[in-house]
């Protein structure tokens, strides 16, 4: 198809190159700004030596002035000073990467914030100060090739491996901080905030999404004058196990809890799209939360929160940890490390186990399910974990399994030609699109997805590797 009017290819490439160069320039300017904040912090230390009694007020005054001069919130200024201090004290290589424009300030924030377990372990004398360099080098390698969101996930995993026991202790201490708070907003609204273990929060959000999707589909189906017999999934009760089933993946040394079925979001129903009953998907999620909390009663019959999770969560845990032979960290796929006790509880209530075979680098090579279609789906969910478009972090459970080389063009239905794409990126390679907007995707031998844009530029997305905690 060539029906669209094409701007000159050279013009489009020039604009793209100029934008990339400008982003690098912004990063270099951010590095300069961090240098200035580090200089100001040094002056602050000198002021405190002269007037130690007023240390707290002097810092508050300094933050207030930079906040007023920069027209930004004091919290953002506090974070900027903290990042500048971390760059100058522990992350010289990251600072240099920012100066060179190979990473952004968002990457810097992700790497520094994920380093807290390293700082604690060094402060407590459990690991040497040189551990910062190992963490920094591994995190920069990710940041220079991936988005800040994915970098944060990888950095948390790297920190967990280096810090070891410190992470498990931090997780167990943090559980004591769980709470629910309410902050009154304007116009009769309020902000309800729950501080929970991450696995609970992810499962709650996923279940609300599943309920909202089912309600929206039922509303749409009722509004449509159709002749269907009512057997389609749109009419399933929101808690039908086909909508929120989960099972567990397992191997000679690695197991993973994994959704039993794929549940891609409808292409035409984004979070803010209006459904047939006049509500957006986000509004239905909020209403479902209210209904579940106010209309349901506590009951021992339903068990604990872990017993009752019926949502899409994928967890990888070593077989020896699952058996109680060691206490290695598990992994909440796409998020970061998970307390092994929580992983064992999830495994106890899982409806099925998938065994994963990993190569020495942590790459999933195959699963041990032999039914062709189901085995392929399980393999792809375990390998991909999220959408395989560069920078996207939509979980695989909400993605669509697609042929990289279109089936209509002879692409085989085999693992080397299949990958998970989210509803936002999947349509980019539709064969009916005009070449001016159509992308292509080709899978390399190591599972890397090489996307080619309409401009002919190539962008690689590497399959995520699992971290083997020791």
Coordinates of C-alpha atoms in Angstrom, one line a residue:
X1 CA 0.0 0.0 0.0
X2 CA 1.3 3.4 -1.0
X3 CA -1.7 5.6 -0.7
X4 CA -0.4 8.1 1.9
X5 CA 1.6 11.2 0.9
X6 CA 5.1 10.7 2.0
X7 CA 7.3 13.5 3.4
X8 CA 10.8 13.2 2.1
X9 CA 12.6 10.4 3.9
X10 CA 15.7 12.6 4.4
X11 CA 13.5 15.2 6.3
X12 CA 12.1 12.5 8.7
X13 CA 15.6 11.2 9.4
X14 CA 17.0 14.6 10.0
X15 CA 14.3 15.4 12.5
X16 CA 14.8 12.1 14.3
X17 CA 18.6 12.6 14.5
X18 CA 18.2 16.1 15.7
X19 CA 15.8 15.0 18.4
X20 CA 18.2 12.3 19.6
X21 CA 21.1 14.8 19.6
X22 CA 19.0 17.2 21.6
X23 CA 18.2 14.5 24.2
X24 CA 21.9 13.9 24.6
X25 CA 22.5 17.6 25.0
X26 CA 19.8 17.8 27.7
X27 CA 21.6 14.9 29.5
X28 CA 24.9 16.8 29.4
X29 CA 23.2 19.9 30.8
X30 CA 21.6 17.8 33.6
X31 CA 25.1 16.5 34.4
X32 CA 26.3 20.1 34.6
X33 CA 23.4 21.0 36.9
X34 CA 24.3 18.0 39.1
X35 CA 27.9 19.4 39.3
X36 CA 26.5 22.8 40.5
X37 CA 24.4 21.2 43.1
X38 CA 27.3 19.2 44.4
X39 CA 29.3 22.4 44.6
X40 CA 26.5 24.1 46.5
X41 CA 26.4 21.1 48.9
X42 CA 30.1 21.5 49.6
X43 CA 29.5 25.2 50.4
X44 CA 26.7 24.1 52.7
X45 CA 29.1 21.8 54.6
X46 CA 31.4 24.8 55.1
X47 CA 28.5 26.9 56.4
X48 CA 27.6 24.1 58.9
X49 CA 31.2 24.0 60.2
X50 CA 30.9 27.7 61.0
X51 CA 27.4 27.5 62.4
X52 CA 26.7 23.9 63.5
X53 CA 23.7 24.9 65.6
X54 CA 21.7 26.0 62.6
X55 CA 22.4 22.9 60.4
X56 CA 18.7 21.9 59.8
X57 CA 17.5 25.5 59.2
X58 CA 20.4 26.1 56.9
X59 CA 19.5 23.1 54.7
X60 CA 15.8 24.0 54.7
X61 CA 16.8 27.5 53.6
X62 CA 19.0 26.2 50.8
X63 CA 16.3 23.9 49.5
X64 CA 13.7 26.6 49.7
X65 CA 15.9 29.0 47.6
X66 CA 16.6 26.5 44.9
X67 CA 12.9 25.5 44.8
X68 CA 11.8 29.2 44.5
X69 CA 14.5 30.0 41.9
X70 CA 13.9 26.9 39.8
X71 CA 10.0 27.0 40.1
X72 CA 10.0 23.4 41.2
X73 CA 8.8 21.6 44.3
X74 CA 11.0 21.3 47.3
X75 CA 10.7 17.5 47.1
X76 CA 12.2 17.5 43.6
X77 CA 15.0 19.8 44.8
X78 CA 15.8 17.4 47.7
X79 CA 16.0 14.5 45.2
X80 CA 18.2 16.5 42.9
X81 CA 20.6 17.3 45.7
X82 CA 20.6 13.6 46.9
X83 CA 21.3 12.4 43.3
X84 CA 24.1 14.9 42.9
X85 CA 25.7 13.7 46.2
X86 CA 25.4 10.1 45.1
X87 CA 26.9 10.8 41.7
X88 CA 29.9 12.6 43.3
X89 CA 30.4 10.1 46.1
X90 CA 29.6 6.7 44.6
X91 CA 28.8 6.8 40.9
X92 CA 31.5 8.5 39.0
X93 CA 31.0 6.2 36.0
X94 CA 27.2 7.0 35.9
X95 CA 28.0 10.7 36.2
X96 CA 30.4 10.4 33.2
X97 CA 27.7 8.5 31.2
X98 CA 25.3 11.4 31.9
X99 CA 28.0 13.9 30.8
X100 CA 28.4 12.0 27.6
X101 CA 24.7 11.8 27.0
X102 CA 24.5 8.1 26.8
X103 CA 22.0 7.9 29.7
X104 CA 19.3 10.3 30.8
X105 CA 18.6 11.9 34.2
X106 CA 15.7 9.4 34.5
X107 CA 18.1 6.5 34.2
X108 CA 20.3 8.1 36.8
X109 CA 17.3 8.4 39.2
X110 CA 16.4 4.8 38.6
X111 CA 19.9 3.4 39.2
X112 CA 20.5 5.6 42.3
X113 CA 17.1 4.8 43.9
X114 CA 17.6 1.1 43.4
X115 CA 21.0 1.2 45.1
X116 CA 19.6 1.5 48.7
X117 CA 20.3 -2.2 49.5
X118 CA 23.9 -1.7 48.4
X119 CA 24.3 1.4 50.7
X120 CA 22.8 -0.5 53.7
X121 CA 25.0 -3.5 53.2
X122 CA 28.2 -1.4 52.8
X123 CA 27.2 0.7 55.8
X124 CA 26.8 -2.5 57.9
X125 CA 30.1 -3.9 56.7
X126 CA 28.5 -6.9 55.0
X127 CA 30.0 -6.1 51.6
X128 CA 33.0 -4.0 50.6
X129 CA 32.6 -0.4 49.3
X130 CA 33.9 -1.6 45.9
X131 CA 30.5 -3.3 45.4
X132 CA 29.2 0.1 44.2
X133 CA 31.5 -0.2 41.2
X134 CA 30.2 -3.6 40.2
X135 CA 26.6 -2.4 40.7
X136 CA 27.2 0.7 38.7
X137 CA 28.9 -1.0 35.8
X138 CA 26.1 -3.6 35.4
X139 CA 23.4 -1.0 35.7
X140 CA 24.9 1.4 33.2
X141 CA 25.2 -1.5 30.6
X142 CA 21.4 -1.9 30.9
X143 CA 20.6 1.9 31.0
X144 CA 22.5 2.6 27.8
X145 CA 20.3 0.1 25.9
X146 CA 16.9 0.3 27.6
X147 CA 14.3 2.6 29.1
X148 CA 14.4 4.0 32.6
X149 CA 11.5 1.8 33.7
X150 CA 13.2 -1.4 32.6
X151 CA 16.5 -0.1 34.0
X152 CA 14.9 0.3 37.4
X153 CA 13.7 -3.3 37.4
X154 CA 17.1 -4.6 36.3
X155 CA 18.9 -2.4 38.8
X156 CA 16.8 -3.8 41.7
X157 CA 17.7 -7.3 40.6
X158 CA 21.4 -6.5 40.4
X159 CA 21.3 -4.8 43.8
X160 CA 19.6 -7.8 45.3
X161 CA 22.2 -10.2 44.0
X162 CA 25.1 -8.0 45.3
X163 CA 23.6 -7.1 48.6
X164 CA 22.3 -10.7 49.4
X165 CA 20.8 -11.1 52.8
X166 CA 20.4 -7.3 53.2
X167 CA 17.5 -7.3 50.7
X168 CA 15.6 -10.0 52.5
X169 CA 15.9 -8.2 55.8
X170 CA 14.9 -4.9 54.2
X171 CA 11.8 -6.6 52.7
X172 CA 10.8 -8.1 56.1
X173 CA 11.3 -4.8 57.9
X174 CA 9.4 -2.9 55.3
X175 CA 6.3 -5.1 55.8
X176 CA 5.9 -3.5 59.3
X177 CA 5.3 -0.2 57.5
X178 CA 2.1 -1.3 55.7
X179 CA -0.8 1.0 56.3
X180 CA -3.8 2.7 54.7
X181 CA -4.2 6.5 54.7
X182 CA -6.7 9.0 53.4
X183 CA -5.9 12.5 52.1
X184 CA -8.9 14.8 51.4
X185 CA -8.8 16.4 48.0
X186 CA -11.0 19.1 46.4
X187 CA -14.5 18.7 44.9
X188 CA -15.6 16.0 47.4
X189 CA -12.8 13.5 46.4
X190 CA -10.1 11.9 48.4
X191 CA -6.8 10.0 47.8
X192 CA -6.8 6.5 49.4
X193 CA -3.2 5.2 49.7
X194 CA -2.3 1.7 50.7
X195 CA 1.3 0.7 51.5
X196 CA 1.4 -3.0 50.9
X197 CA 3.9 -5.8 50.0
X198 CA 4.5 -5.4 46.2
X199 CA 3.1 -8.9 45.3
X200 CA -0.2 -7.9 46.9
X201 CA -0.4 -4.5 45.2
X202 CA 0.4 -6.0 41.8
X203 CA -2.2 -8.8 42.3
X204 CA -4.9 -6.3 43.5
X205 CA -4.3 -4.0 40.5
X206 CA -4.4 -7.0 38.1
X207 CA -7.6 -8.3 39.6
X208 CA -9.3 -4.9 39.4
X209 CA -8.2 -4.7 35.8
X210 CA -9.7 -8.1 35.1
X211 CA -13.0 -7.2 36.8
X212 CA -13.2 -3.9 34.9
X213 CA -12.5 -5.6 31.6
X214 CA -15.3 -8.2 32.2
X215 CA -17.8 -5.6 33.3
X216 CA -17.0 -3.4 30.3
X217 CA -17.4 -6.4 28.0
X218 CA -20.7 -7.4 29.5
X219 CA -21.9 -3.8 29.3
X220 CA -20.9 -3.6 25.6
X221 CA -22.4 -7.0 24.9
X222 CA -25.7 -6.0 26.5
X223 CA -25.8 -2.7 24.5
X224 CA -25.3 -4.6 21.3
X225 CA -28.3 -6.2 19.5
X226 CA -26.6 -9.5 18.8
X227 CA -27.7 -13.1 18.1
X228 CA -24.9 -14.7 20.2
X229 CA -25.8 -17.6 22.5
X230 CA -24.0 -15.9 25.4
X231 CA -21.1 -18.4 25.6
X232 CA -18.4 -16.0 24.7
X233 CA -15.9 -14.8 27.3
X234 CA -17.5 -11.3 27.3
X235 CA -20.3 -12.7 29.3
X236 CA -18.2 -14.6 31.9
X237 CA -18.8 -13.7 35.5
X238 CA -16.0 -11.3 36.6
X239 CA -14.5 -14.0 39.0
X240 CA -14.7 -16.8 36.4
X241 CA -11.4 -18.8 36.8
X242 CA -10.9 -18.5 33.0
X243 CA -10.4 -14.7 33.5
X244 CA -8.1 -14.8 36.5
X245 CA -6.6 -18.3 36.8
X246 CA -2.9 -18.6 37.7
X247 CA -0.5 -21.5 37.8
X248 CA 3.1 -22.2 38.7
X249 CA 6.0 -22.7 36.4
X250 CA 8.7 -25.3 37.7
X251 CA 12.4 -26.9 36.6
X252 CA 15.2 -29.0 37.7
X253 CA 16.3 -25.9 39.6
X254 CA 13.8 -23.1 38.8
X255 CA 10.0 -22.7 39.2
X256 CA 7.7 -19.9 38.2
X257 CA 4.1 -19.0 39.0
X258 CA 2.6 -18.0 35.7
X259 CA -0.9 -17.1 34.4
X260 CA -2.6 -20.1 32.9
X261 CA -4.0 -18.1 29.9
X262 CA -3.2 -15.0 28.0
X263 CA -5.6 -12.1 28.6
X264 CA -4.7 -9.3 26.1
X265 CA -6.6 -6.1 26.5
X266 CA -8.9 -5.1 23.7
X267 CA -7.3 -2.8 21.2
X268 CA -10.2 -0.4 21.3
X269 CA -10.6 -0.2 25.1
X270 CA -7.8 1.8 26.7
X271 CA -7.9 2.7 30.4
X272 CA -9.6 6.0 29.6
X273 CA -11.9 4.9 26.8
X274 CA -15.6 5.3 27.6
X275 CA -17.5 2.0 27.7
X276 CA -21.1 1.3 26.8
X277 CA -22.4 2.3 30.3
X278 CA -20.7 5.6 30.2
X279 CA -17.7 4.8 32.5
X280 CA -14.1 4.6 31.6
X281 CA -12.1 1.4 32.4
X282 CA -10.3 3.4 35.1
X283 CA -13.6 4.5 36.7
X284 CA -14.9 0.9 36.7
X285 CA -11.7 -0.2 38.5
X286 CA -12.3 2.4 41.2
X287 CA -16.0 1.4 41.5
X288 CA -15.0 -2.3 41.8
X289 CA -12.5 -1.5 44.5
X290 CA -15.3 0.3 46.5
X291 CA -17.7 -2.6 46.0
X292 CA -15.3 -5.2 47.0
X293 CA -14.2 -3.4 50.2
X294 CA -17.6 -2.2 51.4
X295 CA -19.8 -5.0 50.3
X296 CA -17.6 -8.0 51.2
X297 CA -17.1 -9.3 54.7
X298 CA -14.0 -10.9 56.3
X299 CA -14.2 -14.7 56.4
X300 CA -11.9 -17.4 57.4
X301 CA -13.5 -19.5 54.6
X302 CA -11.7 -17.3 52.0
X303 CA -8.3 -17.8 53.7
X304 CA -5.5 -15.2 53.7
X305 CA -4.7 -12.7 51.1
X306 CA -2.2 -15.1 49.5
X307 CA -4.8 -17.9 49.5
X308 CA -7.3 -15.6 47.8
X309 CA -5.1 -14.1 45.0
X310 CA -6.8 -14.8 41.7
X311 CA -4.8 -12.6 39.5
X312 CA -2.0 -12.6 37.0
X313 CA 1.3 -12.7 38.7
X314 CA 4.4 -14.5 37.5
X315 CA 7.1 -15.5 40.0
X316 CA 10.3 -17.4 39.5
X317 CA 11.9 -19.4 42.4
X318 CA 14.7 -21.9 42.6
X319 CA 13.6 -25.5 43.2
X320 CA 15.9 -25.7 46.3
X321 CA 14.2 -22.6 47.8
X322 CA 10.7 -23.9 47.1
X323 CA 11.7 -27.1 48.9
X324 CA 13.0 -25.1 51.9
X325 CA 16.6 -26.2 51.4
X326 CA 17.8 -22.6 51.2
X327 CA 16.5 -19.1 51.4
X328 CA 17.4 -17.6 48.1
X329 CA 15.4 -14.6 46.9
X330 CA 12.7 -15.3 44.3
X331 CA 11.8 -12.9 41.5
X332 CA 8.5 -11.2 40.8
X333 CA 8.9 -11.2 37.1
X334 CA 9.2 -7.7 35.6
X335 CA 9.3 -6.1 39.0
X336 CA 12.3 -7.3 41.1
X337 CA 13.3 -9.5 44.0
X338 CA 10.6 -11.2 46.2
X339 CA 10.9 -12.6 49.7
X340 CA 11.2 -16.4 49.5
X341 CA 8.6 -17.0 52.1
X342 CA 6.0 -15.1 50.0
X343 CA 7.1 -17.1 46.9
X344 CA 6.6 -20.4 48.8
X345 CA 3.1 -19.3 50.0
X346 CA 2.1 -18.5 46.4
X347 CA 3.5 -21.8 45.2
X348 CA 1.4 -23.6 47.9
X349 CA -1.8 -22.3 46.4
X350 CA -0.8 -22.4 42.7
X351 CA -3.0 -24.7 40.5
X352 CA -0.1 -25.9 38.3
X353 CA 3.7 -25.8 37.9
X354 CA 5.8 -25.1 34.8
X355 CA 9.4 -26.3 34.9
X356 CA 11.9 -23.9 33.3
X357 CA 15.2 -24.8 31.8
X358 CA 17.8 -22.0 31.9
X359 CA 21.1 -21.6 30.3
X360 CA 24.1 -20.5 32.4
X361 CA 23.3 -16.8 31.7
X362 CA 19.8 -17.2 33.1
X363 CA 18.0 -17.3 29.7
X364 CA 14.9 -19.5 29.5
X365 CA 15.6 -22.1 26.7
X366 CA 12.5 -24.3 27.0
X367 CA 9.7 -25.5 29.3
X368 CA 8.7 -29.1 29.9
X369 CA 5.1 -28.9 28.7
X370 CA 4.8 -30.9 25.5
X371 CA 1.3 -30.0 24.2
X372 CA 2.3 -27.8 21.3
X373 CA 0.0 -24.8 21.7
X374 CA 0.0 -24.6 25.5
X375 CA 3.8 -25.3 25.7
X376 CA 4.5 -22.5 23.2
X377 CA 2.4 -20.0 25.2
X378 CA 4.0 -21.0 28.5
X379 CA 7.5 -20.8 27.0
X380 CA 6.8 -17.3 25.5
X381 CA 5.3 -15.9 28.7
X382 CA 8.3 -17.3 30.6
X383 CA 10.8 -16.0 28.1
X384 CA 9.3 -12.6 27.3
X385 CA 7.8 -11.5 30.6
X386 CA 6.6 -8.3 29.0
X387 CA 5.9 -6.7 25.6
X388 CA 8.9 -7.2 23.3
X389 CA 8.9 -3.7 21.8
X390 CA 12.0 -1.7 23.0
X391 CA 11.2 0.1 26.3
X392 CA 7.7 -1.3 26.8
X393 CA 7.0 -3.0 30.1
X394 CA 3.4 -4.2 29.6
X395 CA 3.3 -7.6 31.3
X396 CA 3.2 -10.6 29.0
X397 CA -0.2 -11.7 30.5
X398 CA -1.8 -8.6 28.9
X399 CA 0.0 -9.1 25.6
X400 CA -0.8 -10.9 22.4
X401 CA 1.3 -13.7 21.0
X402 CA 2.2 -12.7 17.4
X403 CA 4.1 -14.0 14.4
X404 CA 7.2 -11.8 13.8
X405 CA 7.0 -12.7 10.2
X406 CA 3.3 -12.5 9.4
X407 CA 1.6 -15.8 9.0
X408 CA -0.1 -14.5 5.9
X409 CA 3.3 -14.0 4.4
X410 CA 4.5 -17.6 5.2
X411 CA 5.8 -17.0 8.7
X412 CA 5.9 -20.3 10.6
X413 CA 4.1 -20.9 13.9
X414 CA 7.2 -21.8 15.9
X415 CA 9.0 -20.3 18.9
X416 CA 11.7 -18.7 16.7
X417 CA 9.0 -16.6 15.0
X418 CA 6.7 -15.8 18.0
X419 CA 6.8 -13.1 20.6
X420 CA 4.5 -11.1 23.0
X421 CA 3.4 -7.7 21.9
X422 CA 1.0 -5.4 23.8
X423 CA -2.1 -4.0 22.1
X424 CA -0.4 -0.6 21.6
X425 CA 2.7 -2.0 19.7
X426 CA 1.2 -5.1 18.0
X427 CA -0.7 -3.0 15.4
X428 CA 2.5 -1.3 14.3
X429 CA 3.4 -4.3 12.1
X430 CA 0.0 -5.1 10.7
X431 CA 0.4 -6.2 7.0
X432 CA -2.4 -3.9 5.9
X433 CA -0.6 -0.7 7.0
X434 CA 1.1 1.6 4.5
X435 CA 4.9 1.3 4.4
X436 CA 5.1 4.9 5.7
X437 CA 4.0 3.8 9.1
X438 CA 4.5 0.1 9.2
X439 CA 7.2 -1.5 11.4
X440 CA 8.7 -5.0 10.9
X441 CA 10.1 -7.4 13.5
X442 CA 12.6 -10.2 13.0
X443 CA 13.7 -12.6 15.7
X444 CA 17.5 -13.4 16.0
X445 CA 18.9 -16.7 17.0
X446 CA 19.4 -15.6 20.7
X447 CA 15.7 -14.5 21.0
X448 CA 16.5 -10.8 20.4
X449 CA 13.7 -9.0 18.5
X450 CA 15.0 -6.6 15.9
X451 CA 12.4 -4.0 15.0
X452 CA 12.8 -1.9 11.9
X453 CA 11.1 1.4 11.7
X454 CA 9.5 3.0 8.6
X455 CA 12.7 5.1 8.4
X456 CA 14.8 1.9 8.1
X457 CA 16.3 2.3 11.6
X458 CA 16.8 -0.9 13.7
X459 CA 16.1 -1.2 17.4
X460 CA 16.9 -4.4 19.3
X461 CA 14.9 -5.7 22.3
X462 CA 16.8 -8.4 24.2
X463 CA 14.8 -11.1 26.1
X464 CA 15.0 -10.4 29.8
X465 CA 17.3 -12.7 31.8
X466 CA 16.3 -14.1 35.1
X467 CA 18.6 -13.3 38.0
X468 CA 19.9 -16.4 39.8
X469 CA 20.0 -15.3 43.5
X470 CA 22.7 -17.1 45.6

